[in-house]
């Protein structure tokens, strides 16, 4: 059945065909699907994406999230993108995710907590991290991340690749370029280290654009259980952050950051 924006029958077929690939992916379950939307749907979404100077954005500026813009106010998001987000939160797409991942009972987030529209400016980056694992208001476990890239042109030399790292954060296992109309889905757990830590080298006027959506469940399997925590950042081997007070308060994980925080608190 074809809805206005997504072909539900195609999603059902795709989820069955790709489920084994998803669950067996290294370093943690994930999938990358190119040309996910029909071209006309993608074009409307891309054309509607707000410019970096529009007043819909919150700007991050820290050692771990630098020159990153976020818009999670549903009603401030342009109608074409709002309609697409609603479709991603609808039963057809949620069933697609459940069959693909094997995680049943997924709950979308219409409030877009931490998600919505993301845009990173030239020179910006997002450090390696695992995401917050529990929605404190809803009392639900965060299980899946969904990213749809909206970059009509992207060159490898611009960096900005989504990096997936091993559990010990010693090796980048996969790099995924943020090519337009590319959908990425991955499990959210204690070993799903990811980010785009290389500063963007794109030309002035070009930004890294995406829709980010998160999905939850009531509980998670015992092997994945962990105490609730906020987003945890981790430096790459040999990397050091120029710390800000915000970074210390929010808990960057390298040992020197923890030691510095203890010294400051102890004063």
JSON list of N, CA and C in Angstrom, two decimals, residues 98-175:
[
{"chain": "A", "resi": 98, "resn": "UNK", "atom": "N", "xyz": [10.64, -2.74, 13.63]},
{"chain": "A", "resi": 98, "resn": "UNK", "atom": "CA", "xyz": [10.50, -3.91, 14.49]},
{"chain": "A", "resi": 98, "resn": "UNK", "atom": "C", "xyz": [10.95, -5.17, 13.77]},
{"chain": "A", "resi": 99, "resn": "UNK", "atom": "N", "xyz": [10.51, -5.34, 12.51]},
{"chain": "A", "resi": 99, "resn": "UNK", "atom": "CA", "xyz": [10.91, -6.52, 11.75]},
{"chain": "A", "resi": 99, "resn": "UNK", "atom": "C", "xyz": [12.39, -6.48, 11.42]},
{"chain": "A", "resi": 100, "resn": "UNK", "atom": "N", "xyz": [12.89, -5.32, 11.06]},
{"chain": "A", "resi": 100, "resn": "UNK", "atom": "CA", "xyz": [14.30, -5.16, 10.72]},
{"chain": "A", "resi": 100, "resn": "UNK", "atom": "C", "xyz": [15.20, -5.50, 11.90]},
{"chain": "A", "resi": 101, "resn": "UNK", "atom": "N", "xyz": [14.88, -4.97, 13.06]},
{"chain": "A", "resi": 101, "resn": "UNK", "atom": "CA", "xyz": [15.76, -5.09, 14.23]},
{"chain": "A", "resi": 101, "resn": "UNK", "atom": "C", "xyz": [15.46, -6.28, 15.11]},
{"chain": "A", "resi": 102, "resn": "UNK", "atom": "N", "xyz": [14.23, -6.82, 15.02]},
{"chain": "A", "resi": 102, "resn": "UNK", "atom": "CA", "xyz": [13.81, -7.87, 15.93]},
{"chain": "A", "resi": 102, "resn": "UNK", "atom": "C", "xyz": [13.35, -7.35, 17.28]},
{"chain": "A", "resi": 103, "resn": "UNK", "atom": "N", "xyz": [13.27, -6.04, 17.44]},
{"chain": "A", "resi": 103, "resn": "UNK", "atom": "CA", "xyz": [12.82, -5.43, 18.70]},
{"chain": "A", "resi": 103, "resn": "UNK", "atom": "C", "xyz": [11.34, -5.12, 18.58]},
{"chain": "A", "resi": 104, "resn": "UNK", "atom": "N", "xyz": [10.54, -5.79, 19.37]},
{"chain": "A", "resi": 104, "resn": "UNK", "atom": "CA", "xyz": [9.10, -5.60, 19.31]},
{"chain": "A", "resi": 104, "resn": "UNK", "atom": "C", "xyz": [8.64, -4.54, 20.31]},
{"chain": "A", "resi": 105, "resn": "UNK", "atom": "N", "xyz": [7.47, -3.98, 20.04]},
{"chain": "A", "resi": 105, "resn": "UNK", "atom": "CA", "xyz": [6.89, -3.00, 20.95]},
{"chain": "A", "resi": 105, "resn": "UNK", "atom": "C", "xyz": [7.58, -1.66, 20.93]},
{"chain": "A", "resi": 106, "resn": "UNK", "atom": "N", "xyz": [8.10, -1.25, 19.77]},
{"chain": "A", "resi": 106, "resn": "UNK", "atom": "CA", "xyz": [8.80, 0.03, 19.69]},
{"chain": "A", "resi": 106, "resn": "UNK", "atom": "C", "xyz": [7.82, 1.20, 19.81]},
{"chain": "A", "resi": 107, "resn": "UNK", "atom": "N", "xyz": [8.28, 2.22, 20.50]},
{"chain": "A", "resi": 107, "resn": "UNK", "atom": "CA", "xyz": [7.48, 3.43, 20.73]},
{"chain": "A", "resi": 107, "resn": "UNK", "atom": "C", "xyz": [8.22, 4.61, 20.12]},
{"chain": "A", "resi": 108, "resn": "UNK", "atom": "N", "xyz": [7.62, 5.30, 19.13]},
{"chain": "A", "resi": 108, "resn": "UNK", "atom": "CA", "xyz": [8.27, 6.50, 18.58]},
{"chain": "A", "resi": 108, "resn": "UNK", "atom": "C", "xyz": [8.15, 7.67, 19.53]},
{"chain": "A", "resi": 109, "resn": "UNK", "atom": "N", "xyz": [8.88, 8.73, 19.23]},
{"chain": "A", "resi": 109, "resn": "UNK", "atom": "CA", "xyz": [8.87, 9.92, 20.09]},
{"chain": "A", "resi": 109, "resn": "UNK", "atom": "C", "xyz": [8.36, 11.12, 19.31]},
{"chain": "A", "resi": 110, "resn": "UNK", "atom": "N", "xyz": [7.07, 11.44, 19.41]},
{"chain": "A", "resi": 110, "resn": "UNK", "atom": "CA", "xyz": [6.54, 12.60, 18.68]},
{"chain": "A", "resi": 110, "resn": "UNK", "atom": "C", "xyz": [7.05, 13.93, 19.22]},
{"chain": "A", "resi": 111, "resn": "UNK", "atom": "N", "xyz": [7.64, 13.92, 20.43]},
{"chain": "A", "resi": 111, "resn": "UNK", "atom": "CA", "xyz": [8.18, 15.15, 21.01]},
{"chain": "A", "resi": 111, "resn": "UNK", "atom": "C", "xyz": [9.60, 15.45, 20.53]},
{"chain": "A", "resi": 112, "resn": "UNK", "atom": "N", "xyz": [10.23, 14.48, 19.86]},
{"chain": "A", "resi": 112, "resn": "UNK", "atom": "CA", "xyz": [11.56, 14.66, 19.26]},
{"chain": "A", "resi": 112, "resn": "UNK", "atom": "C", "xyz": [12.63, 15.02, 20.28]},
{"chain": "A", "resi": 113, "resn": "UNK", "atom": "N", "xyz": [12.56, 14.39, 21.44]},
{"chain": "A", "resi": 113, "resn": "UNK", "atom": "CA", "xyz": [13.53, 14.68, 22.50]},
{"chain": "A", "resi": 113, "resn": "UNK", "atom": "C", "xyz": [14.94, 14.33, 22.05]},
{"chain": "A", "resi": 114, "resn": "UNK", "atom": "N", "xyz": [15.78, 15.34, 21.90]},
{"chain": "A", "resi": 114, "resn": "UNK", "atom": "CA", "xyz": [17.15, 15.15, 21.44]},
{"chain": "A", "resi": 114, "resn": "UNK", "atom": "C", "xyz": [17.27, 14.95, 19.94]},
{"chain": "A", "resi": 115, "resn": "UNK", "atom": "N", "xyz": [16.14, 14.83, 19.25]},
{"chain": "A", "resi": 115, "resn": "UNK", "atom": "CA", "xyz": [16.17, 14.55, 17.82]},
{"chain": "A", "resi": 115, "resn": "UNK", "atom": "C", "xyz": [15.67, 15.72, 17.00]},
{"chain": "A", "resi": 116, "resn": "UNK", "atom": "N", "xyz": [14.87, 15.41, 15.96]},
{"chain": "A", "resi": 116, "resn": "UNK", "atom": "CA", "xyz": [14.37, 16.45, 15.07]},
{"chain": "A", "resi": 116, "resn": "UNK", "atom": "C", "xyz": [15.33, 16.70, 13.94]},
{"chain": "A", "resi": 117, "resn": "UNK", "atom": "N", "xyz": [15.60, 17.97, 13.67]},
{"chain": "A", "resi": 117, "resn": "UNK", "atom": "CA", "xyz": [16.53, 18.35, 12.62]},
{"chain": "A", "resi": 117, "resn": "UNK", "atom": "C", "xyz": [17.90, 18.64, 13.22]},
{"chain": "A", "resi": 118, "resn": "UNK", "atom": "N", "xyz": [18.94, 18.12, 12.59]},
{"chain": "A", "resi": 118, "resn": "UNK", "atom": "CA", "xyz": [20.32, 18.40, 12.99]},
{"chain": "A", "resi": 118, "resn": "UNK", "atom": "C", "xyz": [21.07, 19.01, 11.81]},
{"chain": "A", "resi": 119, "resn": "UNK", "atom": "N", "xyz": [21.93, 19.95, 12.12]},
{"chain": "A", "resi": 119, "resn": "UNK", "atom": "CA", "xyz": [22.73, 20.60, 11.08]},
{"chain": "A", "resi": 119, "resn": "UNK", "atom": "C", "xyz": [24.08, 20.98, 11.70]},
{"chain": "A", "resi": 120, "resn": "UNK", "atom": "N", "xyz": [25.16, 20.56, 11.06]},
{"chain": "A", "resi": 120, "resn": "UNK", "atom": "CA", "xyz": [26.50, 20.88, 11.55]},
{"chain": "A", "resi": 120, "resn": "UNK", "atom": "C", "xyz": [27.19, 21.81, 10.57]},
{"chain": "A", "resi": 121, "resn": "UNK", "atom": "N", "xyz": [27.80, 22.86, 11.11]},
{"chain": "A", "resi": 121, "resn": "UNK", "atom": "CA", "xyz": [28.43, 23.89, 10.29]},
{"chain": "A", "resi": 121, "resn": "UNK", "atom": "C", "xyz": [29.87, 23.51, 9.96]},
{"chain": "A", "resi": 122, "resn": "UNK", "atom": "N", "xyz": [30.47, 24.14, 8.95]},
{"chain": "A", "resi": 122, "resn": "UNK", "atom": "CA", "xyz": [31.88, 23.88, 8.63]},
{"chain": "A", "resi": 122, "resn": "UNK", "atom": "C", "xyz": [32.76, 24.03, 9.87]},
{"chain": "A", "resi": 123, "resn": "UNK", "atom": "N", "xyz": [33.64, 23.06, 10.07]},
{"chain": "A", "resi": 123, "resn": "UNK", "atom": "CA", "xyz": [34.50, 23.03, 11.25]},
{"chain": "A", "resi": 123, "resn": "UNK", "atom": "C", "xyz": [33.90, 22.32, 12.43]},
{"chain": "A", "resi": 124, "resn": "UNK", "atom": "N", "xyz": [32.61, 22.00, 12.36]},
{"chain": "A", "resi": 124, "resn": "UNK", "atom": "CA", "xyz": [31.93, 21.35, 13.48]},
{"chain": "A", "resi": 124, "resn": "UNK", "atom": "C", "xyz": [32.16, 19.85, 13.50]},
{"chain": "A", "resi": 125, "resn": "UNK", "atom": "N", "xyz": [31.81, 19.25, 14.63]},
{"chain": "A", "resi": 125, "resn": "UNK", "atom": "CA", "xyz": [31.95, 17.81, 14.77]},
{"chain": "A", "resi": 125, "resn": "UNK", "atom": "C", "xyz": [31.06, 17.34, 15.91]},
{"chain": "A", "resi": 126, "resn": "UNK", "atom": "N", "xyz": [30.89, 16.03, 16.00]},
{"chain": "A", "resi": 126, "resn": "UNK", "atom": "CA", "xyz": [30.19, 15.38, 17.11]},
{"chain": "A", "resi": 126, "resn": "UNK", "atom": "C", "xyz": [31.08, 14.25, 17.59]},
{"chain": "A", "resi": 127, "resn": "UNK", "atom": "N", "xyz": [31.57, 14.36, 18.83]},
{"chain": "A", "resi": 127, "resn": "UNK", "atom": "CA", "xyz": [32.49, 13.37, 19.37]},
{"chain": "A", "resi": 127, "resn": "UNK", "atom": "C", "xyz": [31.87, 11.99, 19.51]},
{"chain": "A", "resi": 128, "resn": "UNK", "atom": "N", "xyz": [32.73, 10.98, 19.62]},
{"chain": "A", "resi": 128, "resn": "UNK", "atom": "CA", "xyz": [32.25, 9.62, 19.82]},
{"chain": "A", "resi": 128, "resn": "UNK", "atom": "C", "xyz": [31.48, 9.53, 21.13]},
{"chain": "A", "resi": 129, "resn": "UNK", "atom": "N", "xyz": [30.37, 8.80, 21.11]},
{"chain": "A", "resi": 129, "resn": "UNK", "atom": "CA", "xyz": [29.53, 8.72, 22.30]},
{"chain": "A", "resi": 129, "resn": "UNK", "atom": "C", "xyz": [28.60, 7.53, 22.21]},
{"chain": "A", "resi": 130, "resn": "UNK", "atom": "N", "xyz": [28.06, 7.15, 23.36]},
{"chain": "A", "resi": 130, "resn": "UNK", "atom": "CA", "xyz": [26.86, 6.33, 23.42]},
{"chain": "A", "resi": 130, "resn": "UNK", "atom": "C", "xyz": [25.75, 7.22, 23.95]},
{"chain": "A", "resi": 131, "resn": "UNK", "atom": "N", "xyz": [24.54, 6.98, 23.49]},
{"chain": "A", "resi": 131, "resn": "UNK", "atom": "CA", "xyz": [23.43, 7.88, 23.80]},
{"chain": "A", "resi": 131, "resn": "UNK", "atom": "C", "xyz": [22.85, 7.61, 25.18]},
{"chain": "A", "resi": 132, "resn": "UNK", "atom": "N", "xyz": [22.12, 8.60, 25.67]},
{"chain": "A", "resi": 132, "resn": "UNK", "atom": "CA", "xyz": [21.35, 8.36, 26.90]},
{"chain": "A", "resi": 132, "resn": "UNK", "atom": "C", "xyz": [20.48, 7.13, 26.67]},
{"chain": "A", "resi": 133, "resn": "UNK", "atom": "N", "xyz": [20.30, 6.32, 27.69]},
{"chain": "A", "resi": 133, "resn": "UNK", "atom": "CA", "xyz": [19.66, 5.01, 27.49]},
{"chain": "A", "resi": 133, "resn": "UNK", "atom": "C", "xyz": [18.27, 4.90, 28.07]},
{"chain": "A", "resi": 134, "resn": "UNK", "atom": "N", "xyz": [17.75, 5.98, 28.66]},
{"chain": "A", "resi": 134, "resn": "UNK", "atom": "CA", "xyz": [16.47, 5.87, 29.35]},
{"chain": "A", "resi": 134, "resn": "UNK", "atom": "C", "xyz": [15.75, 7.21, 29.29]},
{"chain": "A", "resi": 135, "resn": "UNK", "atom": "N", "xyz": [14.48, 7.16, 28.92]},
{"chain": "A", "resi": 135, "resn": "UNK", "atom": "CA", "xyz": [13.66, 8.38, 28.89]},
{"chain": "A", "resi": 135, "resn": "UNK", "atom": "C", "xyz": [13.05, 8.57, 30.27]},
{"chain": "A", "resi": 136, "resn": "UNK", "atom": "N", "xyz": [13.55, 9.56, 31.01]},
{"chain": "A", "resi": 136, "resn": "UNK", "atom": "CA", "xyz": [13.17, 9.72, 32.41]},
{"chain": "A", "resi": 136, "resn": "UNK", "atom": "C", "xyz": [11.69, 10.03, 32.58]},
{"chain": "A", "resi": 137, "resn": "UNK", "atom": "N", "xyz": [11.10, 10.75, 31.65]},
{"chain": "A", "resi": 137, "resn": "UNK", "atom": "CA", "xyz": [9.69, 11.12, 31.77]},
{"chain": "A", "resi": 137, "resn": "UNK", "atom": "C", "xyz": [8.78, 9.95, 31.43]},
{"chain": "A", "resi": 138, "resn": "UNK", "atom": "N", "xyz": [9.10, 9.23, 30.37]},
{"chain": "A", "resi": 138, "resn": "UNK", "atom": "CA", "xyz": [8.25, 8.13, 29.93]},
{"chain": "A", "resi": 138, "resn": "UNK", "atom": "C", "xyz": [8.58, 6.81, 30.60]},
{"chain": "A", "resi": 139, "resn": "UNK", "atom": "N", "xyz": [9.74, 6.71, 31.25]},
{"chain": "A", "resi": 139, "resn": "UNK", "atom": "CA", "xyz": [10.19, 5.46, 31.87]},
{"chain": "A", "resi": 139, "resn": "UNK", "atom": "C", "xyz": [10.35, 4.35, 30.82]},
{"chain": "A", "resi": 140, "resn": "UNK", "atom": "N", "xyz": [10.94, 4.71, 29.69]},
{"chain": "A", "resi": 140, "resn": "UNK", "atom": "CA", "xyz": [11.15, 3.76, 28.61]},
{"chain": "A", "resi": 140, "resn": "UNK", "atom": "C", "xyz": [12.63, 3.71, 28.24]},
{"chain": "A", "resi": 141, "resn": "UNK", "atom": "N", "xyz": [13.05, 2.55, 27.71]},
{"chain": "A", "resi": 141, "resn": "UNK", "atom": "CA", "xyz": [14.43, 2.34, 27.30]},
{"chain": "A", "resi": 141, "resn": "UNK", "atom": "C", "xyz": [14.62, 2.77, 25.85]},
{"chain": "A", "resi": 142, "resn": "UNK", "atom": "N", "xyz": [15.69, 3.49, 25.60]},
{"chain": "A", "resi": 142, "resn": "UNK", "atom": "CA", "xyz": [16.00, 3.89, 24.23]},
{"chain": "A", "resi": 142, "resn": "UNK", "atom": "C", "xyz": [16.64, 2.72, 23.50]},
{"chain": "A", "resi": 143, "resn": "UNK", "atom": "N", "xyz": [16.12, 2.39, 22.29]},
{"chain": "A", "resi": 143, "resn": "UNK", "atom": "CA", "xyz": [16.55, 1.17, 21.62]},
{"chain": "A", "resi": 143, "resn": "UNK", "atom": "C", "xyz": [17.14, 1.40, 20.22]},
{"chain": "A", "resi": 144, "resn": "UNK", "atom": "N", "xyz": [16.57, 2.34, 19.45]},
{"chain": "A", "resi": 144, "resn": "UNK", "atom": "CA", "xyz": [17.02, 2.52, 18.07]},
{"chain": "A", "resi": 144, "resn": "UNK", "atom": "C", "xyz": [17.22, 3.99, 17.74]},
{"chain": "A", "resi": 145, "resn": "UNK", "atom": "N", "xyz": [18.21, 4.25, 16.91]},
{"chain": "A", "resi": 145, "resn": "UNK", "atom": "CA", "xyz": [18.42, 5.55, 16.28]},
{"chain": "A", "resi": 145, "resn": "UNK", "atom": "C", "xyz": [18.12, 5.44, 14.80]},
{"chain": "A", "resi": 146, "resn": "UNK", "atom": "N", "xyz": [17.46, 6.44, 14.24]},
{"chain": "A", "resi": 146, "resn": "UNK", "atom": "CA", "xyz": [17.20, 6.51, 12.81]},
{"chain": "A", "resi": 146, "resn": "UNK", "atom": "C", "xyz": [17.70, 7.86, 12.31]},
{"chain": "A", "resi": 147, "resn": "UNK", "atom": "N", "xyz": [18.54, 7.84, 11.29]},
{"chain": "A", "resi": 147, "resn": "UNK", "atom": "CA", "xyz": [19.08, 9.06, 10.69]},
{"chain": "A", "resi": 147, "resn": "UNK", "atom": "C", "xyz": [18.76, 9.06, 9.21]},
{"chain": "A", "resi": 148, "resn": "UNK", "atom": "N", "xyz": [18.23, 10.16, 8.72]},
{"chain": "A", "resi": 148, "resn": "UNK", "atom": "CA", "xyz": [18.03, 10.35, 7.28]},
{"chain": "A", "resi": 148, "resn": "UNK", "atom": "C", "xyz": [18.83, 11.58, 6.87]},
{"chain": "A", "resi": 149, "resn": "UNK", "atom": "N", "xyz": [19.79, 11.38, 5.98]},
{"chain": "A", "resi": 149, "resn": "UNK", "atom": "CA", "xyz": [20.64, 12.48, 5.55]},
{"chain": "A", "resi": 149, "resn": "UNK", "atom": "C", "xyz": [19.99, 13.25, 4.39]},
{"chain": "A", "resi": 150, "resn": "UNK", "atom": "N", "xyz": [20.17, 14.56, 4.42]},
{"chain": "A", "resi": 150, "resn": "UNK", "atom": "CA", "xyz": [19.54, 15.45, 3.44]},
{"chain": "A", "resi": 150, "resn": "UNK", "atom": "C", "xyz": [20.57, 16.36, 2.78]},
{"chain": "A", "resi": 151, "resn": "UNK", "atom": "N", "xyz": [21.71, 15.76, 2.42]},
{"chain": "A", "resi": 151, "resn": "UNK", "atom": "CA", "xyz": [22.80, 16.50, 1.79]},
{"chain": "A", "resi": 151, "resn": "UNK", "atom": "C", "xyz": [22.84, 16.17, 0.30]},
{"chain": "A", "resi": 152, "resn": "UNK", "atom": "N", "xyz": [22.43, 17.10, -0.53]},
{"chain": "A", "resi": 152, "resn": "UNK", "atom": "CA", "xyz": [22.32, 16.83, -1.96]},
{"chain": "A", "resi": 152, "resn": "UNK", "atom": "C", "xyz": [23.67, 16.50, -2.58]},
{"chain": "A", "resi": 153, "resn": "UNK", "atom": "N", "xyz": [24.72, 17.08, -2.05]},
{"chain": "A", "resi": 153, "resn": "UNK", "atom": "CA", "xyz": [26.07, 16.80, -2.53]},
{"chain": "A", "resi": 153, "resn": "UNK", "atom": "C", "xyz": [26.98, 16.65, -1.33]},
{"chain": "A", "resi": 154, "resn": "UNK", "atom": "N", "xyz": [27.78, 15.60, -1.32]},
{"chain": "A", "resi": 154, "resn": "UNK", "atom": "CA", "xyz": [28.76, 15.42, -0.24]},
{"chain": "A", "resi": 154, "resn": "UNK", "atom": "C", "xyz": [30.00, 14.74, -0.78]},
{"chain": "A", "resi": 155, "resn": "UNK", "atom": "N", "xyz": [31.16, 15.35, -0.53]},
{"chain": "A", "resi": 155, "resn": "UNK", "atom": "CA", "xyz": [32.43, 14.80, -0.97]},
{"chain": "A", "resi": 155, "resn": "UNK", "atom": "C", "xyz": [33.18, 14.19, 0.20]},
{"chain": "A", "resi": 156, "resn": "UNK", "atom": "N", "xyz": [33.86, 13.09, -0.05]},
{"chain": "A", "resi": 156, "resn": "UNK", "atom": "CA", "xyz": [34.61, 12.40, 1.01]},
{"chain": "A", "resi": 156, "resn": "UNK", "atom": "C", "xyz": [35.61, 13.33, 1.69]},
{"chain": "A", "resi": 157, "resn": "UNK", "atom": "N", "xyz": [36.19, 14.23, 0.93]},
{"chain": "A", "resi": 157, "resn": "UNK", "atom": "CA", "xyz": [37.21, 15.12, 1.49]},
{"chain": "A", "resi": 157, "resn": "UNK", "atom": "C", "xyz": [36.64, 16.11, 2.50]},
{"chain": "A", "resi": 158, "resn": "UNK", "atom": "N", "xyz": [35.32, 16.20, 2.58]},
{"chain": "A", "resi": 158, "resn": "UNK", "atom": "CA", "xyz": [34.68, 17.11, 3.54]},
{"chain": "A", "resi": 158, "resn": "UNK", "atom": "C", "xyz": [34.56, 16.49, 4.92]},
{"chain": "A", "resi": 159, "resn": "UNK", "atom": "N", "xyz": [34.94, 15.22, 5.07]},
{"chain": "A", "resi": 159, "resn": "UNK", "atom": "CA", "xyz": [34.78, 14.48, 6.34]},
{"chain": "A", "resi": 159, "resn": "UNK", "atom": "C", "xyz": [33.29, 14.39, 6.68]},
{"chain": "A", "resi": 160, "resn": "UNK", "atom": "N", "xyz": [32.94, 14.36, 7.98]},
{"chain": "A", "resi": 160, "resn": "UNK", "atom": "CA", "xyz": [31.54, 14.27, 8.36]},
{"chain": "A", "resi": 160, "resn": "UNK", "atom": "C", "xyz": [30.94, 12.89, 8.30]},
{"chain": "A", "resi": 161, "resn": "UNK", "atom": "N", "xyz": [31.75, 11.86, 8.04]},
{"chain": "A", "resi": 161, "resn": "UNK", "atom": "CA", "xyz": [31.24, 10.50, 8.00]},
{"chain": "A", "resi": 161, "resn": "UNK", "atom": "C", "xyz": [30.78, 10.06, 9.39]},
{"chain": "A", "resi": 162, "resn": "UNK", "atom": "N", "xyz": [29.65, 9.38, 9.44]},
{"chain": "A", "resi": 162, "resn": "UNK", "atom": "CA", "xyz": [29.23, 8.71, 10.67]},
{"chain": "A", "resi": 162, "resn": "UNK", "atom": "C", "xyz": [30.20, 7.57, 10.91]},
{"chain": "A", "resi": 163, "resn": "UNK", "atom": "N", "xyz": [30.83, 7.56, 12.07]},
{"chain": "A", "resi": 163, "resn": "UNK", "atom": "CA", "xyz": [31.79, 6.51, 12.41]},
{"chain": "A", "resi": 163, "resn": "UNK", "atom": "C", "xyz": [31.19, 5.57, 13.45]},
{"chain": "A", "resi": 164, "resn": "UNK", "atom": "N", "xyz": [31.32, 4.27, 13.21]},
{"chain": "A", "resi": 164, "resn": "UNK", "atom": "CA", "xyz": [30.89, 3.25, 14.15]},
{"chain": "A", "resi": 164, "resn": "UNK", "atom": "C", "xyz": [32.14, 2.56, 14.70]},
{"chain": "A", "resi": 165, "resn": "UNK", "atom": "N", "xyz": [32.30, 2.58, 16.02]},
{"chain": "A", "resi": 165, "resn": "UNK", "atom": "CA", "xyz": [33.52, 2.08, 16.65]},
{"chain": "A", "resi": 165, "resn": "UNK", "atom": "C", "xyz": [33.27, 0.81, 17.44]},
{"chain": "A", "resi": 166, "resn": "UNK", "atom": "N", "xyz": [34.37, 0.09, 17.70]},
{"chain": "A", "resi": 166, "resn": "UNK", "atom": "CA", "xyz": [34.27, -1.14, 18.47]},
{"chain": "A", "resi": 166, "resn": "UNK", "atom": "C", "xyz": [33.97, -0.83, 19.93]},
{"chain": "A", "resi": 167, "resn": "UNK", "atom": "N", "xyz": [33.68, -1.88, 20.69]},
{"chain": "A", "resi": 167, "resn": "UNK", "atom": "CA", "xyz": [33.24, -1.73, 22.08]},
{"chain": "A", "resi": 167, "resn": "UNK", "atom": "C", "xyz": [34.30, -1.09, 22.95]},
{"chain": "A", "resi": 168, "resn": "UNK", "atom": "N", "xyz": [35.58, -1.30, 22.63]},
{"chain": "A", "resi": 168, "resn": "UNK", "atom": "CA", "xyz": [36.67, -0.74, 23.44]},
{"chain": "A", "resi": 168, "resn": "UNK", "atom": "C", "xyz": [37.05, 0.67, 23.00]},
{"chain": "A", "resi": 169, "resn": "UNK", "atom": "N", "xyz": [36.40, 1.18, 21.97]},
{"chain": "A", "resi": 169, "resn": "UNK", "atom": "CA", "xyz": [36.68, 2.51, 21.41]},
{"chain": "A", "resi": 169, "resn": "UNK", "atom": "C", "xyz": [38.16, 2.62, 21.03]},
{"chain": "A", "resi": 170, "resn": "UNK", "atom": "N", "xyz": [38.66, 1.57, 20.38]},
{"chain": "A", "resi": 170, "resn": "UNK", "atom": "CA", "xyz": [40.04, 1.53, 19.91]},
{"chain": "A", "resi": 170, "resn": "UNK", "atom": "C", "xyz": [40.14, 1.55, 18.39]},
{"chain": "A", "resi": 171, "resn": "UNK", "atom": "N", "xyz": [39.04, 1.22, 17.71]},
{"chain": "A", "resi": 171, "resn": "UNK", "atom": "CA", "xyz": [39.11, 1.07, 16.26]},
{"chain": "A", "resi": 171, "resn": "UNK", "atom": "C", "xyz": [37.79, 1.46, 15.62]},
{"chain": "A", "resi": 172, "resn": "UNK", "atom": "N", "xyz": [37.87, 2.26, 14.58]},
{"chain": "A", "resi": 172, "resn": "UNK", "atom": "CA", "xyz": [36.69, 2.58, 13.78]},
{"chain": "A", "resi": 172, "resn": "UNK", "atom": "C", "xyz": [36.44, 1.43, 12.82]},
{"chain": "A", "resi": 173, "resn": "UNK", "atom": "N", "xyz": [35.28, 0.82, 12.95]},
{"chain": "A", "resi": 173, "resn": "UNK", "atom": "CA", "xyz": [34.95, -0.36, 12.14]},
{"chain": "A", "resi": 173, "resn": "UNK", "atom": "C", "xyz": [34.29, 0.04, 10.82]},
{"chain": "A", "resi": 174, "resn": "UNK", "atom": "N", "xyz": [33.48, 1.09, 10.84]},
{"chain": "A", "resi": 174, "resn": "UNK", "atom": "CA", "xyz": [32.79, 1.49, 9.61]},
{"chain": "A", "resi": 174, "resn": "UNK", "atom": "C", "xyz": [32.61, 3.00, 9.58]},
{"chain": "A", "resi": 175, "resn": "UNK", "atom": "N", "xyz": [32.76, 3.56, 8.38]},
{"chain": "A", "resi": 175, "resn": "UNK", "atom": "CA", "xyz": [32.47, 4.96, 8.13]},
{"chain": "A", "resi": 175, "resn": "UNK", "atom": "C", "xyz": [31.36, 5.06, 7.09]}
]
